[in-house]
Amino acid sequence: MTAQPASRVTIKDVAARAGVSKGAVSLAFNHKPGLSEATRDRIFRAARELGWAPNLTARTLAGSRVDVVGLAICRPARLLGLEPFYMEFISGVESVLTEHSCSLLLRLVRNVEEEVGIQESWWRGRQIGGAILVDFRPDDPRVAAAERLGMPVVAVGHPSLTGGLTSVWTDDATAVTEAVRYLAALGHRRIARVGGAAALGHTAARTAAFDEAARTLELAGAWQVTTDYSGEAGARATRSMLMAAPADRPTAIVYDNDIMAVAGLSVAAEMGLSVPGDVSLLAWDDSQLCRLTHPTLSAMSHDVHGFGADAARTLFGVITGEGGGSHPVPTPVLTPRGSTAPPRM
């Protein structure tokens, strides 16, 4: 049986498909007692097959409100707890949710396919009033899923990755170019980058911008590696680069987050190299970590707390229909500190 378009499917269709009354469908999606788990599951399965979700406008007119916003992140719990970016981002989201007396439903997932299923379950089960989607990939399946469900979302990612979803994003390409140009202006001709996960769209954007900047500046050497953002991976990548002969190793390294930059600083000390005398280090996503090291870490800084708050405000705009639509947030800016200097001649 071919599923009807989501715009034509009604609660009556779902009830007929599941072999229950319309009242039973309403009980299932409102999490009311009176149904067995088997019946509830059958109703949700029928709704999923037909592409039906409760109408947000009808729910609003009925007096319901947005009490919970969903956020799923594909990160191991151990790494998420150590990563300043998401701690600051979530803090920014929470600051806006508090203003609306709204809670955050946070879930860590193993992959994007698992996230699609969870977001669908949240929305069909009326657990959330909308969601913030992060870490977009090329041809991301969450775009089609959100549109099919009619779920209010804000996508944290460049519009080239987020389809027709309302999105907020940073200009990663411009920031990477500024970082490379800064290091080249100091006199560095061999520059490396320790990047994040290769599958992520913003990693690809940074990779392309780094390559283009290296070509434009005619650098003698330019290296890039991808990692899982962990300190261990950043340390391994740094150690591999710095084990080369002095004439062949980079004199400056850019890291895609501050955890890896701190790990790189430790590796340099371990190998008897001085920072910035032997190698300059530049972090992304400036945080307290960058200001507590010795030397302090130069960084591409941006207001991550404000980024999270902006994403949450934009989501409420999508839900109410009163928002300003897709827009960029301020581009990260260079904050020079003690870890960058001209290379030794």
CSV table of C-alpha atoms in Angstrom, one decimal:
chain,number,residue,atom,x,y,z
A,1,MET,CA,0.0,0.0,0.0
A,2,THR,CA,1.4,3.4,-1.0
A,3,ALA,CA,1.5,5.9,1.8
A,4,GLN,CA,-0.6,9.0,1.2
A,5,PRO,CA,1.2,12.4,1.2
A,6,ALA,CA,1.5,13.7,4.8
A,7,SER,CA,-0.6,16.8,4.0
A,8,ARG,CA,-3.7,14.6,3.1
A,9,VAL,CA,-3.5,12.1,5.9
A,10,THR,CA,-5.9,12.6,8.8
A,11,ILE,CA,-6.3,11.1,12.3
A,12,LYS,CA,-9.1,9.1,10.8
A,13,ASP,CA,-6.7,7.5,8.3
A,14,VAL,CA,-4.3,6.6,11.1
A,15,ALA,CA,-7.1,5.1,13.2
A,16,ALA,CA,-8.3,2.9,10.2
A,17,ARG,CA,-4.8,1.8,9.5
A,18,ALA,CA,-4.2,0.7,13.1
A,19,GLY,CA,-7.7,-0.8,13.5
A,20,VAL,CA,-8.7,1.5,16.4
A,21,SER,CA,-10.9,4.5,17.0
A,22,LYS,CA,-9.9,8.2,16.6
A,23,GLY,CA,-10.1,8.5,20.3
A,24,ALA,CA,-7.5,5.8,20.7
A,25,VAL,CA,-5.1,7.7,18.4
A,26,SER,CA,-5.6,10.8,20.5
A,27,LEU,CA,-4.9,8.9,23.7
A,28,ALA,CA,-1.7,7.4,22.2
A,29,PHE,CA,-0.3,10.8,21.1
A,30,ASN,CA,-1.3,12.5,24.3
A,31,HIS,CA,0.3,9.7,26.4
A,32,LYS,CA,-3.0,9.1,28.2
A,33,PRO,CA,-3.8,5.8,30.0
A,34,GLY,CA,-6.3,3.3,28.6
A,35,LEU,CA,-4.3,1.6,25.9
A,36,SER,CA,-2.1,-1.4,26.0
A,37,GLU,CA,1.5,-1.0,24.9
A,38,ALA,CA,0.9,-3.2,21.8
A,39,THR,CA,-2.0,-1.0,20.7
A,40,ARG,CA,0.0,2.2,21.3
A,41,ASP,CA,2.9,0.8,19.3
A,42,ARG,CA,0.5,-0.2,16.5
A,43,ILE,CA,-0.9,3.3,16.4
A,44,PHE,CA,2.6,4.9,16.2
A,45,ARG,CA,3.6,2.5,13.5
A,46,ALA,CA,0.5,3.3,11.4
A,47,ALA,CA,1.2,7.0,11.8
A,48,ARG,CA,4.8,6.5,10.8
A,49,GLU,CA,3.9,4.5,7.7
A,50,LEU,CA,1.4,7.2,6.7
A,51,GLY,CA,3.7,10.1,7.4
A,52,TRP,CA,1.2,11.6,9.9
A,53,ALA,CA,1.9,13.8,12.9
A,54,PRO,CA,-0.4,15.8,15.2
A,55,ASN,CA,-1.0,19.3,13.7
A,56,LEU,CA,1.0,21.9,15.7
A,57,THR,CA,-1.5,24.7,15.0
A,58,ALA,CA,-4.4,22.5,16.3
A,59,ARG,CA,-2.4,21.7,19.4
A,60,THR,CA,-1.7,25.4,20.0
A,61,LEU,CA,-5.4,26.3,19.5
A,62,ALA,CA,-6.3,23.5,22.0
A,63,GLY,CA,-4.3,25.3,24.6
A,64,SER,CA,-1.1,23.3,24.6
A,65,ARG,CA,2.3,25.0,24.8
A,66,VAL,CA,5.9,24.2,24.0
A,67,ASP,CA,7.3,22.8,27.2
A,68,VAL,CA,10.3,20.8,25.9
A,69,VAL,CA,12.8,21.3,23.1
A,70,GLY,CA,14.8,18.3,21.8
A,71,LEU,CA,18.6,18.2,21.1
A,72,ALA,CA,20.4,15.0,20.0
A,73,ILE,CA,24.2,15.0,19.7
A,74,CYS,CA,26.3,12.3,18.1
A,75,ARG,CA,29.1,12.2,20.6
A,76,PRO,CA,30.3,9.7,23.2
A,77,ALA,CA,29.2,10.8,26.7
A,78,ARG,CA,32.8,10.9,27.9
A,79,LEU,CA,33.9,13.3,25.2
A,80,LEU,CA,30.9,15.5,25.4
A,81,GLY,CA,31.6,16.2,29.1
A,82,LEU,CA,35.1,17.3,28.2
A,83,GLU,CA,34.2,19.5,25.2
A,84,PRO,CA,33.8,23.2,26.1
A,85,PHE,CA,32.0,24.0,22.8
A,86,TYR,CA,28.9,22.0,23.5
A,87,MET,CA,28.8,22.9,27.2
A,88,GLU,CA,28.8,26.5,26.2
A,89,PHE,CA,26.3,26.0,23.4
A,90,ILE,CA,23.9,24.1,25.6
A,91,SER,CA,24.3,26.8,28.3
A,92,GLY,CA,23.2,29.4,25.7
A,93,VAL,CA,20.2,27.3,24.6
A,94,GLU,CA,19.2,26.8,28.3
A,95,SER,CA,19.3,30.6,28.9
A,96,VAL,CA,16.6,31.1,26.4
A,97,LEU,CA,14.5,28.1,27.3
A,98,THR,CA,14.5,29.4,30.9
A,99,GLU,CA,12.8,32.6,29.7
A,100,HIS,CA,10.1,30.5,28.1
A,101,SER,CA,9.7,28.1,31.2
A,102,CYS,CA,10.8,25.4,28.8
A,103,SER,CA,13.1,22.3,29.3
A,104,LEU,CA,15.7,20.7,27.2
A,105,LEU,CA,15.5,17.0,26.3
A,106,LEU,CA,19.1,16.0,25.5
A,107,ARG,CA,20.0,12.7,24.0
A,108,LEU,CA,23.4,11.3,22.9
A,109,VAL,CA,23.2,9.1,19.8
A,110,ARG,CA,25.6,6.8,18.0
A,111,ASN,CA,24.8,7.9,14.4
A,112,VAL,CA,22.5,10.1,12.4
A,113,GLU,CA,20.1,7.3,11.6
A,114,GLU,CA,19.5,6.7,15.3
A,115,GLU,CA,18.9,10.4,15.7
A,116,VAL,CA,16.2,10.4,12.9
A,117,GLY,CA,14.4,7.6,14.7
A,118,ILE,CA,14.6,9.4,18.1
A,119,GLN,CA,13.5,12.8,16.8
A,120,GLU,CA,10.5,11.1,15.0
A,121,SER,CA,9.6,9.2,18.2
A,122,TRP,CA,9.8,12.5,20.3
A,123,TRP,CA,7.6,14.4,17.8
A,124,ARG,CA,5.0,11.7,17.2
A,125,GLY,CA,4.9,11.0,21.0
A,126,ARG,CA,4.4,14.8,21.6
A,127,GLN,CA,7.4,14.8,23.9
A,128,ILE,CA,8.8,17.9,22.2
A,129,GLY,CA,7.5,21.1,20.6
A,130,GLY,CA,10.5,21.4,18.3
A,131,ALA,CA,14.2,20.5,18.0
A,132,ILE,CA,17.6,22.0,17.4
A,133,LEU,CA,19.6,19.9,14.9
A,134,VAL,CA,23.4,20.1,14.9
A,135,ASP,CA,26.5,18.6,13.1
A,136,PHE,CA,25.1,18.4,9.6
A,137,ARG,CA,26.5,16.2,6.9
A,138,PRO,CA,26.2,16.4,3.1
A,139,ASP,CA,22.8,14.9,2.0
A,140,ASP,CA,21.8,14.7,5.6
A,141,PRO,CA,18.7,12.5,6.1
A,142,ARG,CA,17.4,14.7,8.9
A,143,VAL,CA,16.4,17.4,6.4
A,144,ALA,CA,13.8,15.2,4.6
A,145,ALA,CA,12.7,13.7,7.9
A,146,ALA,CA,12.0,17.0,9.5
A,147,GLU,CA,10.1,18.2,6.5
A,148,ARG,CA,8.1,15.0,6.3
A,149,LEU,CA,7.1,15.2,9.9
A,150,GLY,CA,6.3,18.9,9.8
A,151,MET,CA,8.4,19.2,13.0
A,152,PRO,CA,9.5,22.8,13.9
A,153,VAL,CA,13.3,22.8,13.8
A,154,VAL,CA,16.3,25.1,13.6
A,155,ALA,CA,19.3,23.7,11.8
A,156,VAL,CA,22.8,24.7,13.1
A,157,GLY,CA,24.7,24.5,9.8
A,158,HIS,CA,25.3,26.3,6.5
A,159,PRO,CA,22.3,26.5,4.2
A,160,SER,CA,24.2,24.4,1.6
A,161,LEU,CA,23.8,21.5,4.1
A,162,THR,CA,20.4,22.1,5.6
A,163,GLY,CA,18.1,22.3,2.6
A,164,GLY,CA,15.0,24.4,3.2
A,165,LEU,CA,15.2,24.2,7.0
A,166,THR,CA,15.6,27.5,8.9
A,167,SER,CA,19.3,27.6,9.8
A,168,VAL,CA,21.9,29.5,11.8
A,169,TRP,CA,25.6,29.1,11.0
A,170,THR,CA,29.1,30.5,11.3
A,171,ASP,CA,31.3,31.4,8.3
A,172,ASP,CA,33.9,28.7,8.8
A,173,ALA,CA,35.6,29.2,5.5
A,174,THR,CA,36.3,32.9,6.2
A,175,ALA,CA,37.6,32.1,9.7
A,176,VAL,CA,40.0,29.4,8.4
A,177,THR,CA,41.3,31.7,5.7
A,178,GLU,CA,42.0,34.4,8.4
A,179,ALA,CA,43.8,31.9,10.6
A,180,VAL,CA,46.1,30.7,7.7
A,181,ARG,CA,46.7,34.3,6.5
A,182,TYR,CA,47.6,35.3,10.1
A,183,LEU,CA,50.2,32.5,10.5
A,184,ALA,CA,51.6,33.2,7.0
A,185,ALA,CA,51.9,36.9,7.9
A,186,LEU,CA,54.0,35.9,10.9
A,187,GLY,CA,56.4,34.2,8.4
A,188,HIS,CA,55.2,30.5,8.6
A,189,ARG,CA,55.5,28.6,5.4
A,190,ARG,CA,54.8,25.1,6.7
A,191,ILE,CA,51.3,25.1,8.3
A,192,ALA,CA,49.2,22.1,9.4
A,193,ARG,CA,45.6,21.6,10.5
A,194,VAL,CA,44.3,19.0,12.9
A,195,GLY,CA,40.6,18.8,11.9
A,196,GLY,CA,37.4,17.3,13.2
A,197,ALA,CA,35.3,14.4,11.9
A,198,ALA,CA,35.6,14.1,8.1
A,199,ALA,CA,31.9,13.3,7.7
A,200,LEU,CA,30.8,16.7,9.1
A,201,GLY,CA,29.9,19.4,6.6
A,202,HIS,CA,31.7,22.2,8.6
A,203,THR,CA,34.8,20.0,8.6
A,204,ALA,CA,34.7,19.8,4.8
A,205,ALA,CA,34.2,23.5,4.5
A,206,ARG,CA,37.2,24.2,6.7
A,207,THR,CA,39.3,21.7,4.7
A,208,ALA,CA,38.5,23.3,1.4
A,209,ALA,CA,39.2,26.8,2.7
A,210,PHE,CA,42.5,25.7,4.2
A,211,ASP,CA,43.6,24.1,0.9
A,212,GLU,CA,42.5,27.2,-1.0
A,213,ALA,CA,44.4,29.6,1.4
A,214,ALA,CA,47.5,27.4,1.2
A,215,ARG,CA,47.4,27.6,-2.6
A,216,THR,CA,46.8,31.3,-2.7
A,217,LEU,CA,49.6,32.0,-0.3
A,218,GLU,CA,51.9,29.5,-2.1
A,219,LEU,CA,52.9,27.8,1.2
A,220,ALA,CA,55.9,25.5,1.1
A,221,GLY,CA,54.0,22.8,3.0
A,222,ALA,CA,50.4,22.3,4.1
A,223,TRP,CA,49.1,19.2,6.0
A,224,GLN,CA,45.6,18.3,7.1
A,225,VAL,CA,44.4,15.3,9.2
A,226,THR,CA,40.9,14.5,10.5
A,227,THR,CA,40.1,13.2,14.0
A,228,ASP,CA,37.3,12.6,16.4
A,229,TYR,CA,37.9,15.9,18.2
A,230,SER,CA,39.3,14.1,21.3
A,231,GLY,CA,42.5,15.1,23.1
A,232,GLU,CA,44.0,11.7,22.4
A,233,ALA,CA,43.4,12.0,18.7
A,234,GLY,CA,44.8,15.5,18.7
A,235,ALA,CA,47.9,14.4,20.6
A,236,ARG,CA,48.5,11.5,18.1
A,237,ALA,CA,48.2,13.8,15.1
A,238,THR,CA,50.5,16.4,16.6
A,239,ARG,CA,53.1,13.8,17.6
A,240,SER,CA,53.1,12.3,14.1
A,241,MET,CA,53.7,15.7,12.6
A,242,LEU,CA,56.4,16.8,15.0
A,243,MET,CA,58.3,13.5,14.6
A,244,ALA,CA,59.5,14.6,11.1
A,245,ALA,CA,62.9,16.1,10.6
A,246,PRO,CA,63.0,19.8,11.5
A,247,ALA,CA,63.2,20.9,7.9
A,248,ASP,CA,60.0,18.9,7.1
A,249,ARG,CA,57.7,19.4,10.0
A,250,PRO,CA,55.2,22.2,10.3
A,251,THR,CA,56.1,25.4,12.1
A,252,ALA,CA,52.5,26.2,12.9
A,253,ILE,CA,49.4,24.0,13.6
A,254,VAL,CA,45.7,25.0,13.6
A,255,TYR,CA,43.3,22.8,15.6
A,256,ASP,CA,39.6,22.4,15.1
A,257,ASN,CA,38.9,22.7,18.8
A,258,ASP,CA,40.5,23.7,22.0
A,259,ILE,CA,40.8,20.3,23.6
A,260,MET,CA,43.1,19.1,20.7
A,261,ALA,CA,45.1,22.3,20.9
A,262,VAL,CA,45.8,21.8,24.6
A,263,ALA,CA,46.8,18.2,23.9
A,264,GLY,CA,49.1,19.5,21.1
A,265,LEU,CA,50.8,21.9,23.6
A,266,SER,CA,51.5,18.9,25.9
A,267,VAL,CA,53.0,16.9,23.1
A,268,ALA,CA,55.3,19.7,22.1
A,269,ALA,CA,56.5,19.9,25.7
A,270,GLU,CA,56.9,16.1,25.8
A,271,MET,CA,59.1,16.2,22.7
A,272,GLY,CA,61.3,19.1,24.1
A,273,LEU,CA,59.9,21.7,21.7
A,274,SER,CA,59.1,25.2,22.8
A,275,VAL,CA,55.8,26.9,21.9
A,276,PRO,CA,55.9,29.3,20.1
A,277,GLY,CA,59.7,29.1,19.5
A,278,ASP,CA,59.7,25.8,17.6
A,279,VAL,CA,56.0,25.6,16.7
A,280,SER,CA,53.1,27.9,16.9
A,281,LEU,CA,49.7,26.6,17.9
A,282,LEU,CA,46.2,28.1,17.2
A,283,ALA,CA,43.0,26.7,18.6
A,284,TRP,CA,39.4,27.0,17.5
A,285,ASP,CA,36.4,27.6,19.8
A,286,ASP,CA,38.1,29.8,22.4
A,287,SER,CA,37.4,28.8,26.0
A,288,GLN,CA,38.8,29.1,29.5
A,289,LEU,CA,41.1,26.2,28.6
A,290,CYS,CA,42.9,28.5,26.1
A,291,ARG,CA,43.6,31.0,28.9
A,292,LEU,CA,44.7,28.6,31.5
A,293,THR,CA,47.6,27.0,29.6
A,294,HIS,CA,51.2,28.2,29.5
A,295,PRO,CA,51.7,29.8,27.2
A,296,THR,CA,48.1,30.9,26.7
A,297,LEU,CA,46.7,29.6,23.4
A,298,SER,CA,45.9,31.9,20.5
A,299,ALA,CA,42.4,31.1,19.2
A,300,MET,CA,39.7,31.8,16.7
A,301,SER,CA,37.2,33.1,19.1
A,302,HIS,CA,33.4,33.3,18.9
A,303,ASP,CA,30.5,33.6,21.3
A,304,VAL,CA,29.5,30.0,21.6
A,305,HIS,CA,27.0,30.8,24.4
A,306,GLY,CA,25.4,33.5,22.2
A,307,PHE,CA,25.4,31.0,19.3
A,308,GLY,CA,23.3,28.5,21.4
A,309,ALA,CA,21.0,31.3,22.6
A,310,ASP,CA,20.5,32.5,19.0
A,311,ALA,CA,19.6,28.9,17.9
A,312,ALA,CA,17.0,28.6,20.6
A,313,ARG,CA,15.5,32.0,19.9
A,314,THR,CA,15.3,31.1,16.2
A,315,LEU,CA,13.5,27.9,17.0
A,316,PHE,CA,10.8,29.7,19.0
A,317,GLY,CA,10.5,32.0,16.0
A,318,VAL,CA,9.9,29.0,13.7
A,319,ILE,CA,7.3,27.6,16.2
A,320,THR,CA,5.3,30.9,16.4
A,321,GLY,CA,5.9,32.0,12.8
A,322,GLU,CA,7.3,35.3,14.0
A,323,GLY,CA,11.0,34.7,13.5
A,324,GLY,CA,13.5,36.3,11.2
A,325,GLY,CA,14.4,33.2,9.3
A,326,SER,CA,17.8,31.8,8.5
A,327,HIS,CA,20.9,33.9,9.2
A,328,PRO,CA,24.6,33.7,10.0
A,329,VAL,CA,26.0,34.5,13.5
A,330,PRO,CA,29.2,36.6,13.9
A,331,THR,CA,32.2,35.0,12.2
A,332,PRO,CA,35.0,33.8,14.6
A,333,VAL,CA,37.7,36.3,15.0
A,334,LEU,CA,41.4,35.9,15.7
A,335,THR,CA,42.6,36.4,19.3
A,336,PRO,CA,46.4,36.3,19.4
A,337,ARG,CA,48.0,35.1,22.6
A,338,GLY,CA,51.3,33.5,23.7
A,339,SER,CA,51.2,30.4,21.5
A,340,THR,CA,51.8,32.1,18.2
A,341,ALA,CA,54.9,34.0,17.0
A,342,PRO,CA,57.2,34.3,14.0
A,343,PRO,CA,59.1,31.1,13.3
A,344,ARG,CA,62.8,30.8,14.2
A,345,MET,CA,65.0,31.4,11.2
